[in-house]
mmCIF file of C-alpha atoms in Angstrom:
data_model
loop_
_atom_site.group_PDB
_atom_site.id
_atom_site.type_symbol
_atom_site.label_atom_id
_atom_site.label_comp_id
_atom_site.label_asym_id
_atom_site.label_seq_id
_atom_site.Cartn_x
_atom_site.Cartn_y
_atom_site.Cartn_z
ATOM 1 C CA UNK A 1 -23.687 13.182 27.152
ATOM 2 C CA UNK A 2 -25.487 15.287 29.970
ATOM 3 C CA UNK A 3 -24.979 17.924 27.463
ATOM 4 C CA UNK A 4 -26.827 16.096 24.540
ATOM 5 C CA UNK A 5 -29.437 14.652 26.814
ATOM 6 C CA UNK A 6 -30.599 18.272 28.331
ATOM 7 C CA UNK A 7 -30.760 19.434 24.812
ATOM 8 C CA UNK A 8 -32.487 16.613 23.164
ATOM 9 C CA UNK A 9 -34.680 16.380 26.262
ATOM 10 C CA UNK A 10 -34.382 12.479 26.816
ATOM 11 C CA UNK A 11 -32.305 10.780 29.844
ATOM 12 C CA UNK A 12 -28.587 9.854 29.579
ATOM 13 C CA UNK A 13 -29.174 6.239 29.244
ATOM 14 C CA UNK A 14 -31.445 7.048 26.043
ATOM 15 C CA UNK A 15 -28.461 9.046 24.624
ATOM 16 C CA UNK A 16 -26.291 6.081 25.103
ATOM 17 C CA UNK A 17 -28.750 3.744 23.342
ATOM 18 C CA UNK A 18 -29.081 5.715 20.647
ATOM 19 C CA UNK A 19 -25.452 6.676 19.974
ATOM 20 C CA UNK A 20 -24.265 3.182 20.334
ATOM 21 C CA UNK A 21 -27.197 1.559 18.027
ATOM 22 C CA UNK A 22 -28.763 -0.540 21.027
ATOM 23 C CA UNK A 23 -32.246 -1.311 21.250
ATOM 24 C CA UNK A 24 -34.515 0.804 23.989
ATOM 25 C CA UNK A 25 -35.133 3.971 22.171
ATOM 26 C CA UNK A 26 -37.402 4.501 19.062
ATOM 27 C CA UNK A 27 -35.953 5.881 15.951
ATOM 28 C CA UNK A 28 -37.419 9.228 16.171
ATOM 29 C CA UNK A 29 -35.577 9.595 19.478
ATOM 30 C CA UNK A 30 -32.470 7.914 17.901
ATOM 31 C CA UNK A 31 -32.569 10.483 15.157
ATOM 32 C CA UNK A 32 -33.178 13.496 17.399
ATOM 33 C CA UNK A 33 -30.247 12.264 19.635
ATOM 34 C CA UNK A 34 -27.888 12.128 16.881
ATOM 35 C CA UNK A 35 -28.675 15.294 15.284
ATOM 36 C CA UNK A 36 -28.095 17.171 18.612
ATOM 37 C CA UNK A 37 -24.792 15.171 18.945
ATOM 38 C CA UNK A 38 -23.724 16.123 15.612
ATOM 39 C CA UNK A 39 -24.607 19.778 16.617
ATOM 40 C CA UNK A 40 -22.586 19.555 19.633
ATOM 41 C CA UNK A 41 -19.590 18.247 17.765
ATOM 42 C CA UNK A 42 -19.459 14.605 19.463
ATOM 43 C CA UNK A 43 -18.006 11.661 18.199
ATOM 44 C CA UNK A 44 -17.196 8.333 19.644
ATOM 45 C CA UNK A 45 -14.417 7.981 22.377
ATOM 46 C CA UNK A 46 -12.579 4.887 21.243
ATOM 47 C CA UNK A 47 -10.645 4.994 24.340
ATOM 48 C CA UNK A 48 -13.681 5.128 26.790
ATOM 49 C CA UNK A 49 -15.250 2.240 24.517
ATOM 50 C CA UNK A 50 -12.150 -0.030 25.211
ATOM 51 C CA UNK A 51 -12.038 1.119 29.198
ATOM 52 C CA UNK A 52 -16.028 -0.346 28.848
ATOM 53 C CA UNK A 53 -14.844 -3.471 26.941
ATOM 54 C CA UNK A 54 -16.305 -2.648 23.983
ATOM 55 C CA UNK A 55 -13.316 -2.859 22.022
ATOM 56 C CA UNK A 56 -9.272 -2.616 22.145
ATOM 57 C CA UNK A 57 -9.289 0.896 20.508
ATOM 58 C CA UNK A 58 -6.186 -0.569 18.617
ATOM 59 C CA UNK A 59 -5.552 -1.829 15.400
ATOM 60 C CA UNK A 60 -2.727 -4.018 14.133
ATOM 61 C CA UNK A 61 -0.291 -4.056 10.919
ATOM 62 C CA UNK A 62 2.168 -6.962 10.750
ATOM 63 C CA UNK A 63 4.832 -6.695 8.253
ATOM 64 C CA UNK A 64 6.398 -10.025 6.621
ATOM 65 C CA UNK A 65 9.471 -8.560 5.147
ATOM 66 C CA UNK A 66 13.116 -8.355 6.658
ATOM 67 C CA UNK A 67 13.622 -5.808 9.298
ATOM 68 C CA UNK A 68 16.655 -4.212 7.735
ATOM 69 C CA UNK A 69 14.806 -3.271 4.750
ATOM 70 C CA UNK A 70 12.209 -0.985 6.513
ATOM 71 C CA UNK A 71 14.529 1.742 7.092
ATOM 72 C CA UNK A 72 15.241 2.418 3.477
ATOM 73 C CA UNK A 73 11.789 1.845 2.250
ATOM 74 C CA UNK A 74 10.220 5.376 1.677
ATOM 75 C CA UNK A 75 7.089 3.885 0.604
ATOM 76 C CA UNK A 76 6.332 2.245 4.072
ATOM 77 C CA UNK A 77 7.459 5.176 5.953
ATOM 78 C CA UNK A 78 4.986 7.593 4.047
ATOM 79 C CA UNK A 79 2.315 4.998 4.112
ATOM 80 C CA UNK A 80 2.456 4.426 8.089
ATOM 81 C CA UNK A 81 2.366 8.298 8.442
ATOM 82 C CA UNK A 82 -0.599 8.475 6.546
ATOM 83 C CA UNK A 83 -2.313 5.694 8.477
ATOM 84 C CA UNK A 84 -1.290 7.321 11.905
ATOM 85 C CA UNK A 85 -2.611 10.508 11.088
ATOM 86 C CA UNK A 86 -6.263 9.320 10.849
ATOM 87 C CA UNK A 87 -5.774 6.883 13.712
ATOM 88 C CA UNK A 88 -4.589 9.724 15.751
ATOM 89 C CA UNK A 89 -7.721 11.890 14.737
ATOM 90 C CA UNK A 90 -9.749 8.420 15.955
ATOM 91 C CA UNK A 91 -8.104 8.026 19.185
ATOM 92 C CA UNK A 92 -7.088 4.707 17.911
ATOM 93 C CA UNK A 93 -3.626 3.200 18.608
ATOM 94 C CA UNK A 94 -1.471 1.144 16.112
ATOM 95 C CA UNK A 95 -0.032 -2.263 17.199
ATOM 96 C CA UNK A 96 3.035 -2.835 14.599
ATOM 97 C CA UNK A 97 4.940 -6.275 14.526
ATOM 98 C CA UNK A 98 7.648 -7.258 12.050
ATOM 99 C CA UNK A 99 7.785 -11.383 11.324
ATOM 100 C CA UNK A 100 9.544 -13.480 9.077
ATOM 101 C CA UNK A 101 6.860 -14.834 7.052
ATOM 102 C CA UNK A 102 3.055 -14.897 6.129
ATOM 103 C CA UNK A 103 2.869 -18.156 8.267
ATOM 104 C CA UNK A 104 4.197 -16.139 11.219
ATOM 105 C CA UNK A 105 1.935 -13.104 10.148
ATOM 106 C CA UNK A 106 -1.111 -15.487 10.181
ATOM 107 C CA UNK A 107 -0.272 -16.666 13.779
ATOM 108 C CA UNK A 108 0.114 -13.103 15.303
ATOM 109 C CA UNK A 109 -3.521 -12.491 13.783
ATOM 110 C CA UNK A 110 -4.924 -15.656 15.803
ATOM 111 C CA UNK A 111 -3.243 -14.441 18.563
ATOM 112 C CA UNK A 112 -4.181 -10.883 18.714
ATOM 113 C CA UNK A 113 -7.689 -12.216 18.170
ATOM 114 C CA UNK A 114 -7.672 -14.350 20.995
ATOM 115 C CA UNK A 115 -6.278 -12.001 23.281
ATOM 116 C CA UNK A 116 -8.645 -9.393 22.142
ATOM 117 C CA UNK A 117 -5.582 -7.038 21.057
ATOM 118 C CA UNK A 118 -6.963 -5.183 18.251
ATOM 119 C CA UNK A 119 -10.488 -4.165 16.679
ATOM 120 C CA UNK A 120 -9.221 -4.684 13.078
ATOM 121 C CA UNK A 121 -5.967 -4.803 10.916
ATOM 122 C CA UNK A 122 -4.358 -3.147 7.956
ATOM 123 C CA UNK A 123 -2.643 -5.798 5.610
ATOM 124 C CA UNK A 124 0.000 -5.332 3.186
ATOM 125 C CA UNK A 125 1.970 -6.803 0.544
ATOM 126 C CA UNK A 126 -0.655 -9.316 -0.863
ATOM 127 C CA UNK A 127 0.773 -12.522 -2.015
ATOM 128 C CA UNK A 128 0.211 -14.605 -5.446
ATOM 129 C CA UNK A 129 -1.069 -17.324 -3.009
ATOM 130 C CA UNK A 130 -2.106 -15.399 0.135
ATOM 131 C CA UNK A 131 -3.685 -17.380 3.094
ATOM 132 C CA UNK A 132 -4.128 -14.181 4.951
ATOM 133 C CA UNK A 133 -7.713 -13.149 3.740
ATOM 134 C CA UNK A 134 -8.752 -16.491 4.515
ATOM 135 C CA UNK A 135 -7.508 -16.544 8.153
ATOM 136 C CA UNK A 136 -8.819 -12.996 8.713
ATOM 137 C CA UNK A 137 -12.481 -14.000 7.290
ATOM 138 C CA UNK A 138 -12.114 -17.393 9.762
ATOM 139 C CA UNK A 139 -11.729 -14.862 12.552
ATOM 140 C CA UNK A 140 -14.215 -12.341 11.667
ATOM 141 C CA UNK A 141 -11.639 -9.892 12.021
ATOM 142 C CA UNK A 142 -12.058 -6.304 10.013
ATOM 143 C CA UNK A 143 -9.313 -5.906 7.661
ATOM 144 C CA UNK A 144 -8.121 -3.575 4.913
ATOM 145 C CA UNK A 145 -5.808 -5.029 2.174
ATOM 146 C CA UNK A 146 -3.670 -2.279 1.128
ATOM 147 C CA UNK A 147 -3.124 -3.433 -2.573
ATOM 148 C CA UNK A 148 -5.151 -5.796 -4.930
ATOM 149 C CA UNK A 149 -5.788 -9.480 -3.718
ATOM 150 C CA UNK A 150 -4.428 -11.980 -6.421
ATOM 151 C CA UNK A 151 -6.315 -12.251 -9.579
ATOM 152 C CA UNK A 152 -9.088 -14.949 -9.762
ATOM 153 C CA UNK A 153 -9.673 -14.996 -5.921
ATOM 154 C CA UNK A 154 -13.614 -15.299 -6.042
ATOM 155 C CA UNK A 155 -14.264 -15.179 -2.322
ATOM 156 C CA UNK A 156 -16.357 -12.213 -1.280
ATOM 157 C CA UNK A 157 -14.531 -11.630 2.146
ATOM 158 C CA UNK A 158 -17.488 -9.714 3.696
ATOM 159 C CA UNK A 159 -15.396 -7.896 6.431
ATOM 160 C CA UNK A 160 -12.507 -7.155 4.360
ATOM 161 C CA UNK A 161 -12.157 -3.891 2.393
ATOM 162 C CA UNK A 162 -9.366 -2.947 -0.320
ATOM 163 C CA UNK A 163 -7.559 -0.229 -1.257
ATOM 164 C CA UNK A 164 -6.193 -1.013 -4.845
ATOM 165 C CA UNK A 165 -3.417 0.565 -7.072
ATOM 166 C CA UNK A 166 -3.412 0.090 -10.729
ATOM 167 C CA UNK A 167 0.191 -1.492 -11.104
ATOM 168 C CA UNK A 168 -0.771 -3.053 -14.708
ATOM 169 C CA UNK A 169 -1.816 0.498 -15.803
ATOM 170 C CA UNK A 170 1.145 2.074 -14.322
ATOM 171 C CA UNK A 171 3.788 -0.141 -16.171
ATOM 172 C CA UNK A 172 1.718 0.190 -19.195
ATOM 173 C CA UNK A 173 2.272 4.070 -19.164
ATOM 174 C CA UNK A 174 6.151 3.379 -18.324
ATOM 175 C CA UNK A 175 6.553 0.947 -21.342
ATOM 176 C CA UNK A 176 4.613 3.165 -23.836
ATOM 177 C CA UNK A 177 6.640 6.334 -22.763
ATOM 178 C CA UNK A 178 10.015 4.183 -23.303
ATOM 179 C CA UNK A 179 8.632 2.919 -26.691
ATOM 180 C CA UNK A 180 7.810 6.367 -27.944
ATOM 181 C CA UNK A 181 11.422 7.496 -27.192
ATOM 182 C CA UNK A 182 12.922 4.574 -28.956
ATOM 183 C CA UNK A 183 13.667 2.232 -26.488
ATOM 184 C CA UNK A 184 13.769 -1.467 -27.618
ATOM 185 C CA UNK A 185 15.715 -2.998 -24.984
ATOM 186 C CA UNK A 186 14.321 -2.641 -21.462
ATOM 187 C CA UNK A 187 14.863 -4.579 -17.930
ATOM 188 C CA UNK A 188 12.676 -4.413 -15.186
ATOM 189 C CA UNK A 189 14.373 -4.804 -11.863
ATOM 190 C CA UNK A 190 11.517 -6.002 -9.841
ATOM 191 C CA UNK A 191 10.813 -6.791 -6.214
ATOM 192 C CA UNK A 192 10.060 -9.829 -4.528
ATOM 193 C CA UNK A 193 8.538 -12.373 -6.605
ATOM 194 C CA UNK A 194 5.721 -13.653 -4.225
ATOM 195 C CA UNK A 195 4.143 -10.403 -4.397
ATOM 196 C CA UNK A 196 0.759 -9.975 -6.171
ATOM 197 C CA UNK A 197 1.723 -6.706 -7.214
ATOM 198 C CA UNK A 198 5.095 -7.787 -8.571
ATOM 199 C CA UNK A 199 3.363 -10.292 -10.436
ATOM 200 C CA UNK A 200 1.068 -7.781 -12.138
ATOM 201 C CA UNK A 201 3.872 -5.570 -13.203
ATOM 202 C CA UNK A 202 5.890 -8.350 -14.746
ATOM 203 C CA UNK A 203 2.716 -9.518 -16.703
ATOM 204 C CA UNK A 204 1.825 -6.137 -17.701
ATOM 205 C CA UNK A 205 5.473 -5.747 -18.974
ATOM 206 C CA UNK A 206 5.240 -8.923 -21.038
ATOM 207 C CA UNK A 207 1.655 -7.831 -22.396
ATOM 208 C CA UNK A 208 2.897 -4.274 -23.357
ATOM 209 C CA UNK A 209 6.340 -5.569 -24.941
ATOM 210 C CA UNK A 210 4.049 -8.082 -26.942
ATOM 211 C CA UNK A 211 1.910 -5.174 -28.044
ATOM 212 C CA UNK A 212 4.643 -3.011 -29.187
ATOM 213 C CA UNK A 213 6.513 -5.932 -30.937
ATOM 214 C CA UNK A 214 9.726 -5.730 -28.330
ATOM 215 C CA UNK A 215 11.385 -8.970 -27.906
ATOM 216 C CA UNK A 216 14.510 -7.785 -25.804
ATOM 217 C CA UNK A 217 12.161 -7.058 -22.631
ATOM 218 C CA UNK A 218 12.305 -8.747 -19.219
ATOM 219 C CA UNK A 219 11.915 -8.822 -15.545
ATOM 220 C CA UNK A 220 14.485 -9.997 -12.929
ATOM 221 C CA UNK A 221 13.294 -10.292 -9.572
ATOM 222 C CA UNK A 222 14.957 -8.797 -5.999
ATOM 223 C CA UNK A 223 14.393 -8.363 -2.410
ATOM 224 C CA UNK A 224 14.077 -4.571 -2.938
ATOM 225 C CA UNK A 225 17.670 -3.981 -1.423
ATOM 226 C CA UNK A 226 20.186 -1.658 -2.743
ATOM 227 C CA UNK A 227 22.751 -4.916 -2.436
ATOM 228 C CA UNK A 228 20.429 -6.843 -5.105
ATOM 229 C CA UNK A 229 19.426 -4.111 -7.049
ATOM 230 C CA UNK A 230 23.183 -3.184 -7.687
ATOM 231 C CA UNK A 231 24.131 -6.744 -8.292
ATOM 232 C CA UNK A 232 21.411 -7.044 -10.908
ATOM 233 C CA UNK A 233 22.154 -4.103 -12.613
ATOM 234 C CA UNK A 234 25.671 -4.621 -13.027
ATOM 235 C CA UNK A 235 24.934 -8.351 -14.645
ATOM 236 C CA UNK A 236 22.597 -6.573 -17.234
ATOM 237 C CA UNK A 237 24.729 -3.732 -18.260
ATOM 238 C CA UNK A 238 27.769 -6.125 -18.855
ATOM 239 C CA UNK A 239 25.897 -8.352 -21.150
ATOM 240 C CA UNK A 240 26.721 -8.211 -24.933
ATOM 241 C CA UNK A 241 23.521 -6.356 -25.514
ATOM 242 C CA UNK A 242 22.618 -4.347 -22.458
ATOM 243 C CA UNK A 243 19.207 -2.543 -22.008
ATOM 244 C CA UNK A 244 19.246 1.044 -23.254
ATOM 245 C CA UNK A 245 16.253 1.528 -19.960
ATOM 246 C CA UNK A 246 16.074 0.114 -16.647
ATOM 247 C CA UNK A 247 12.872 0.321 -14.511
ATOM 248 C CA UNK A 248 13.179 0.037 -10.778
ATOM 249 C CA UNK A 249 10.488 -1.282 -8.498
ATOM 250 C CA UNK A 250 11.696 1.130 -5.570
ATOM 251 C CA UNK A 251 14.056 4.527 -5.303
ATOM 252 C CA UNK A 252 16.783 2.704 -3.362
ATOM 253 C CA UNK A 253 17.371 0.168 -6.393
ATOM 254 C CA UNK A 254 17.045 2.884 -9.004
ATOM 255 C CA UNK A 255 19.838 5.142 -6.952
ATOM 256 C CA UNK A 256 22.198 1.895 -6.504
ATOM 257 C CA UNK A 257 21.734 1.313 -10.340
ATOM 258 C CA UNK A 258 22.564 4.758 -11.163
ATOM 259 C CA UNK A 259 25.787 4.631 -8.899
ATOM 260 C CA UNK A 260 26.865 0.875 -10.568
ATOM 261 C CA UNK A 261 26.208 2.358 -13.892
ATOM 262 C CA UNK A 262 28.782 5.046 -13.229
ATOM 263 C CA UNK A 263 31.016 2.950 -11.952
ATOM 264 C CA UNK A 264 30.943 0.735 -14.865
ATOM 265 C CA UNK A 265 32.231 4.096 -16.843
ATOM 266 C CA UNK A 266 28.776 4.377 -18.530
ATOM 267 C CA UNK A 267 26.138 7.452 -18.235
ATOM 268 C CA UNK A 268 23.008 8.130 -17.165
ATOM 269 C CA UNK A 269 20.992 8.774 -19.516
ATOM 270 C CA UNK A 270 23.337 8.927 -22.287
ATOM 271 C CA UNK A 271 24.130 4.883 -22.281
ATOM 272 C CA UNK A 272 21.002 3.863 -20.087
ATOM 273 C CA UNK A 273 17.833 5.541 -19.062
ATOM 274 C CA UNK A 274 16.590 4.807 -15.558
ATOM 275 C CA UNK A 275 13.127 5.311 -14.076
ATOM 276 C CA UNK A 276 12.064 4.428 -10.430
ATOM 277 C CA UNK A 277 8.694 3.093 -9.526
ATOM 278 C CA UNK A 278 8.783 5.284 -6.133
ATOM 279 C CA UNK A 279 9.395 8.892 -6.192
ATOM 280 C CA UNK A 280 11.195 10.477 -2.903
ATOM 281 C CA UNK A 281 13.719 12.881 -2.017
ATOM 282 C CA UNK A 282 16.344 10.165 -2.839
ATOM 283 C CA UNK A 283 15.128 10.602 -6.616
ATOM 284 C CA UNK A 284 16.448 14.328 -6.382
ATOM 285 C CA UNK A 285 19.341 13.855 -4.489
ATOM 286 C CA UNK A 286 21.120 11.908 -6.739
ATOM 287 C CA UNK A 287 22.821 13.014 -10.093
ATOM 288 C CA UNK A 288 21.269 13.160 -12.519
ATOM 289 C CA UNK A 289 17.973 13.264 -11.137
ATOM 290 C CA UNK A 290 15.615 10.075 -11.330
ATOM 291 C CA UNK A 291 12.643 10.075 -13.466
ATOM 292 C CA UNK A 292 9.893 8.483 -11.213
ATOM 293 C CA UNK A 293 6.371 7.490 -10.697
ATOM 294 C CA UNK A 294 4.952 10.132 -8.205
ATOM 295 C CA UNK A 295 1.921 8.897 -6.065
ATOM 296 C CA UNK A 296 0.784 10.194 -2.757
ATOM 297 C CA UNK A 297 1.563 7.387 -0.480
ATOM 298 C CA UNK A 298 0.779 9.256 2.572
ATOM 299 C CA UNK A 299 -2.743 9.664 1.043
ATOM 300 C CA UNK A 300 -2.572 6.198 0.443
ATOM 301 C CA UNK A 301 -2.170 5.217 3.894
ATOM 302 C CA UNK A 302 -5.071 7.883 4.911
ATOM 303 C CA UNK A 303 -7.532 5.987 2.891
ATOM 304 C CA UNK A 304 -6.802 2.766 4.188
ATOM 305 C CA UNK A 305 -6.966 3.950 7.747
ATOM 306 C CA UNK A 306 -10.219 5.587 6.893
ATOM 307 C CA UNK A 307 -11.521 2.472 5.379
ATOM 308 C CA UNK A 308 -10.692 0.528 8.457
ATOM 309 C CA UNK A 309 -12.460 3.107 10.597
ATOM 310 C CA UNK A 310 -15.591 2.639 8.427
ATOM 311 C CA UNK A 311 -15.532 -1.034 9.017
ATOM 312 C CA UNK A 312 -15.232 -0.479 12.842
ATOM 313 C CA UNK A 313 -17.746 1.875 12.696
ATOM 314 C CA UNK A 314 -20.466 -0.886 11.023
ATOM 315 C CA UNK A 315 -19.993 -0.072 7.444
ATOM 316 C CA UNK A 316 -19.997 -2.287 4.425
ATOM 317 C CA UNK A 317 -16.607 -3.827 2.934
ATOM 318 C CA UNK A 318 -15.761 -2.134 -0.294
ATOM 319 C CA UNK A 319 -12.895 -1.669 -3.017
ATOM 320 C CA UNK A 320 -11.569 1.674 -3.617
ATOM 321 C CA UNK A 321 -9.313 2.525 -6.408
ATOM 322 C CA UNK A 322 -6.600 4.945 -5.919
ATOM 323 C CA UNK A 323 -5.581 7.351 -8.541
ATOM 324 C CA UNK A 324 -3.006 6.160 -11.241
ATOM 325 C CA UNK A 325 0.334 7.232 -10.598
ATOM 326 C CA UNK A 326 2.126 10.114 -12.664
ATOM 327 C CA UNK A 327 5.633 9.715 -14.566
ATOM 328 C CA UNK A 328 7.776 12.671 -13.596
ATOM 329 C CA UNK A 329 10.462 13.078 -16.072
ATOM 330 C CA UNK A 330 13.543 14.158 -15.095
ATOM 331 C CA UNK A 331 17.193 13.912 -16.039
ATOM 332 C CA UNK A 332 17.512 10.022 -16.269
ATOM 333 C CA UNK A 333 15.242 9.859 -19.163
ATOM 334 C CA UNK A 334 16.277 10.247 -22.657
ATOM 335 C CA UNK A 335 15.696 9.016 -26.199
ATOM 336 C CA UNK A 336 16.791 5.029 -26.894
ATOM 337 C CA UNK A 337 19.600 4.228 -29.126
ATOM 338 C CA UNK A 338 21.110 0.919 -30.794
#
């Protein structure tokens, strides 16, 4: 601050007023101070702001999912890696908590707000009937929703930004490719039915099936675990008219499904093609290698953290669309039959 004051020809108090957007200096002085600060490579110290009582220098992330499912979920591990990369650069800490359900998550937000524990939060897994945006709006707590809010929610939420993925477009691309390869019996082994993105994927699958005239296409929901993924796979493959293609909502279920298929004496992709919604090293460790949607989950986390940092800096809430994931075709995809 002394260096900026000397170079700008003003007092240290004027530098403080200018850099913290406080009254007490003219706009000309404010602009000069900021220009000098930029030349010197200055940026806000969130740690110092926390010590002075202006903020906690911490953001929060609450996950309302079974804790046991986190260790095998590659998407969340990569997402948090991207989030932490930006937060570390900004000298912001991450307060992470796992709870049983959304009601408990809302209670955590209220407690954090009352205790001034966090300056803002990152919200994951938007629900089909989601109370969290309303709670955060009521508290005035800056937030970024990772994923799109339920369709038809008209409320503006002025302190809430959104980082959206086009789940409907991704499902349409998968179904279009399977139809092109001659698949007519397709089963989508989906995740939790309460999640907004699960609903969008299911709705998109139905719309594409109707568009292509496919009558043997359906979705079955699970808890994302390898156990339920394997159980549903076994059930559909033992039907009289089993599917020729399986779409899994994550890589763990896809790998478990491929193992079940082999255990039934069937082959991938000879008897059934397998597609994972999430790409990861796991998709290239099983045999055959699994076809998967490839998206940069680390970059997804970076974008979300940057949007939250922008809100904390006084920026306006906005919606950001991440690129449509690309289908990486590997050995588990082949033309349909029967």
